[in-house]
Amino acid sequence: MAALQRENMLHDALEKQKQEANKLNESAIQYSILKRDLDSYRQLYEGLMEKMKEAGVSAGLKSNNFRIVDVARVPNSPIEPNIPGIWPSPSCSG
């Protein structure tokens, strides 16, 4: 009878250990999922912070996408209307 009780006790202890092992496995799986999410969110956050830094630097710089090619000059005569013989007339003194 004592051997049967001991066997039952060992069987119960074994079942408890199996349950604990299953809980640990489930916890390990959940931990892996959370760690992967953390890594993903961290990379996203770092990428966004880098973009914000770039935007701040770009906003701080003045855009000089132009340069002066020729110096502006005042025309000697009007450009429009271009009617030959009317403007400028050499006989007109003005």
XYZ file of N, CA and C in Angstrom:
282
model
N 0.827 -1.177 0.000
C 0.000 0.000 0.000
C 0.878 1.249 0.000
N 1.963 1.260 0.750
C 2.864 2.404 0.806
C 3.511 2.624 -0.568
N 3.812 1.561 -1.262
C 4.423 1.681 -2.588
C 3.434 2.306 -3.560
N 2.154 1.972 -3.437
C 1.130 2.540 -4.316
C 0.965 4.029 -4.039
N 0.999 4.411 -2.773
C 0.903 5.836 -2.422
C 2.117 6.602 -2.948
N 3.275 5.993 -2.800
C 4.504 6.627 -3.296
C 4.460 6.766 -4.807
N 3.959 5.772 -5.499
C 3.841 5.831 -6.958
C 2.873 6.947 -7.367
N 1.740 7.043 -6.671
C 0.761 8.097 -6.961
C 1.368 9.481 -6.693
N 2.103 9.589 -5.605
C 2.736 10.851 -5.262
C 3.770 11.244 -6.331
N 4.557 10.279 -6.782
C 5.542 10.553 -7.827
C 4.866 10.906 -9.153
N 3.761 10.223 -9.430
C 3.006 10.512 -10.659
C 2.451 11.946 -10.615
N 1.913 12.355 -9.465
C 1.407 13.714 -9.300
C 2.540 14.739 -9.438
N 3.678 14.437 -8.844
C 4.822 15.337 -8.940
C 5.283 15.458 -10.400
N 5.263 14.348 -11.109
C 5.636 14.363 -12.522
C 4.676 15.224 -13.328
N 3.403 15.093 -13.062
C 2.406 15.892 -13.773
C 2.589 17.387 -13.476
N 2.877 17.722 -12.238
C 3.121 19.119 -11.883
C 4.339 19.651 -12.616
N 5.388 18.856 -12.708
C 6.591 19.269 -13.422
C 6.303 19.457 -14.919
N 5.471 18.602 -15.491
C 5.097 18.747 -16.900
C 4.330 20.053 -17.113
N 3.416 20.349 -16.182
C 2.647 21.588 -16.284
C 3.570 22.801 -16.169
N 4.517 22.733 -15.240
C 5.477 23.829 -15.088
C 6.315 23.994 -16.355
N 6.726 22.889 -16.944
C 7.523 22.941 -18.168
C 6.701 23.563 -19.301
N 5.429 23.203 -19.396
C 4.555 23.781 -20.427
C 4.387 25.286 -20.212
N 4.228 25.703 -18.940
C 4.106 27.127 -18.646
C 5.377 27.870 -19.031
N 6.512 27.260 -18.733
C 7.783 27.888 -19.099
C 7.927 27.996 -20.614
N 7.512 26.974 -21.341
C 7.583 27.019 -22.800
C 6.675 28.120 -23.350
N 5.470 28.222 -22.810
C 4.550 29.267 -23.247
C 5.125 30.651 -22.931
N 5.735 30.775 -21.758
C 6.341 32.053 -21.387
C 7.514 32.386 -22.315
N 8.285 31.392 -22.671
C 9.423 31.613 -23.566
C 8.938 32.047 -24.948
N 7.854 31.433 -25.413
C 7.304 31.818 -26.714
C 6.796 33.258 -26.663
N 6.063 33.594 -25.606
C 5.553 34.949 -25.450
C 6.705 35.944 -25.354
N 7.744 35.589 -24.641
C 8.920 36.453 -24.530
C 9.556 36.690 -25.903
N 9.678 35.636 -26.694
C 10.278 35.770 -28.029
C 9.452 36.697 -28.908
N 8.134 36.573 -28.825
C 7.258 37.436 -29.620
C 7.425 38.889 -29.188
N 7.415 39.125 -27.888
C 7.554 40.486 -27.380
C 8.926 41.076 -27.713
N 9.964 40.253 -27.636
C 11.311 40.729 -27.959
C 11.415 41.102 -29.437
N 10.817 40.299 -30.289
C 10.829 40.599 -31.722
C 10.072 41.906 -31.993
N 8.919 42.084 -31.341
C 8.164 43.330 -31.490
C 8.979 44.522 -31.000
N 9.645 44.351 -29.873
C 10.478 45.421 -29.331
C 11.569 45.815 -30.324
N 12.241 44.832 -30.888
C 13.305 45.120 -31.858
C 12.750 45.853 -33.078
N 11.585 45.413 -33.533
C 10.961 46.039 -34.691
C 10.587 47.482 -34.381
N 9.966 47.716 -33.230
C 9.573 49.074 -32.846
C 10.795 49.958 -32.605
N 11.848 49.374 -32.074
C 13.070 50.149 -31.839
C 13.664 50.617 -33.170
N 13.702 49.724 -34.155
C 14.227 50.107 -35.466
C 13.358 51.189 -36.100
N 12.048 51.051 -35.977
C 11.138 52.053 -36.515
C 11.359 53.401 -35.836
N 11.485 53.370 -34.521
C 11.707 54.599 -33.752
C 13.016 55.267 -34.160
N 14.077 54.489 -34.279
C 15.370 55.052 -34.650
C 15.326 55.635 -36.056
N 14.615 54.967 -36.961
C 14.464 55.493 -38.316
C 13.710 56.811 -38.329
N 12.649 56.887 -37.534
C 11.881 58.129 -37.460
C 12.703 59.252 -36.838
N 13.464 58.940 -35.815
C 14.310 59.962 -35.195
C 15.349 60.471 -36.193
N 15.898 59.594 -36.993
C 16.879 60.000 -38.003
C 16.222 60.921 -39.034
N 15.008 60.570 -39.453
C 14.284 61.411 -40.411
C 13.997 62.788 -39.802
N 13.634 62.819 -38.522
C 13.364 64.102 -37.869
C 14.621 64.957 -37.811
N 15.763 64.331 -37.527
C 17.023 65.071 -37.501
C 17.339 65.629 -38.882
N 17.150 64.806 -39.916
C 17.409 65.258 -41.282
C 16.485 66.414 -41.651
N 15.211 66.314 -41.254
C 14.258 67.382 -41.557
C 14.653 68.665 -40.832
N 15.123 68.542 -39.601
C 15.554 69.726 -38.851
C 16.750 70.383 -39.490
N 17.684 69.594 -39.946
C 18.870 70.146 -40.607
C 18.466 70.797 -41.922
N 17.594 70.135 -42.679
C 17.161 70.691 -43.962
C 16.402 71.992 -43.768
N 15.574 72.059 -42.730
C 14.811 73.285 -42.475
C 15.741 74.419 -42.043
N 16.835 74.076 -41.385
C 17.767 75.092 -40.918
C 18.630 75.680 -42.015
N 18.773 74.967 -43.090
C 19.602 75.450 -44.197
C 18.760 76.254 -45.173
N 19.335 77.337 -45.693
C 18.639 78.102 -46.720
C 18.880 77.430 -48.060
N 17.848 77.396 -48.849
C 17.955 76.767 -50.159
C 18.525 77.749 -51.159
N 19.655 77.435 -51.738
C 20.286 78.255 -52.775
C 20.389 77.435 -54.049
N 19.245 77.221 -54.667
C 19.233 76.434 -55.893
C 19.276 77.321 -57.132
N 19.777 78.527 -56.993
C 19.834 79.420 -58.133
C 21.182 80.134 -58.135
N 21.508 80.664 -59.325
C 22.704 81.477 -59.445
C 22.484 82.468 -60.573
N 23.157 83.583 -60.510
C 23.018 84.623 -61.516
C 23.911 84.263 -62.692
N 23.275 84.155 -63.858
C 24.020 83.796 -65.062
C 24.489 85.057 -65.779
N 23.565 85.987 -66.015
C 23.889 87.256 -66.690
C 23.348 88.397 -65.847
N 24.026 89.518 -65.921
C 23.568 90.703 -65.217
C 22.390 91.293 -65.996
N 21.349 91.722 -65.290
C 20.182 92.310 -65.950
C 20.520 93.682 -66.495
N 20.023 93.974 -67.710
C 20.221 95.275 -68.347
C 18.870 95.817 -68.785
N 18.727 97.115 -68.720
C 17.500 97.766 -69.178
C 17.524 97.785 -70.695
N 16.440 97.348 -71.352
C 16.449 97.353 -72.830
C 16.432 98.773 -73.383
N 16.989 98.938 -74.571
C 17.032 100.242 -75.231
C 15.687 100.607 -75.836
N 14.928 99.612 -76.214
C 13.621 99.850 -76.821
C 12.656 98.777 -76.326
N 11.350 99.050 -76.479
C 10.383 98.045 -76.036
C 10.490 96.767 -76.853
N 10.202 95.662 -76.247
C 10.261 94.369 -76.921
C 8.969 94.117 -77.692
N 7.852 94.532 -77.181
C 6.547 94.324 -77.810
C 5.898 95.667 -78.045
N 5.114 95.941 -78.956
C 4.888 95.161 -80.166
C 6.065 95.319 -81.121
N 6.359 94.268 -81.799
C 7.498 94.248 -82.707
C 7.003 94.521 -84.127
N 6.724 95.776 -84.408
C 6.231 96.158 -85.739
C 7.351 96.923 -86.433
N 7.901 96.347 -87.483
C 9.024 97.005 -88.154
C 8.618 98.363 -88.741
N 9.472 99.308 -88.582
C 9.256 100.620 -89.159
C 8.498 101.566 -88.242
N 7.914 101.095 -87.177
C 7.157 101.987 -86.299
C 7.966 102.327 -85.069
N 8.565 101.339 -84.488
C 9.281 101.595 -83.223
C 10.640 100.961 -83.283
N 11.675 101.488 -82.927
C 11.924 102.923 -82.770
C 12.152 103.550 -84.117
N 11.675 104.699 -84.262
C 11.840 105.408 -85.513
C 13.057 106.322 -85.401
N 13.973 106.238 -86.362
C 15.160 107.081 -86.262
C 14.821 108.569 -86.396
N 13.661 108.850 -86.991
C 13.290 110.263 -87.150
C 12.716 110.836 -85.877
N 12.302 109.994 -84.984
C 11.741 110.459 -83.718
C 12.878 110.820 -82.793
N 12.817 111.909 -82.168
C 13.799 112.258 -81.169
C 13.080 112.265 -79.855
N 13.520 111.467 -79.022
C 12.741 111.353 -77.820
C 13.547 111.166 -76.678
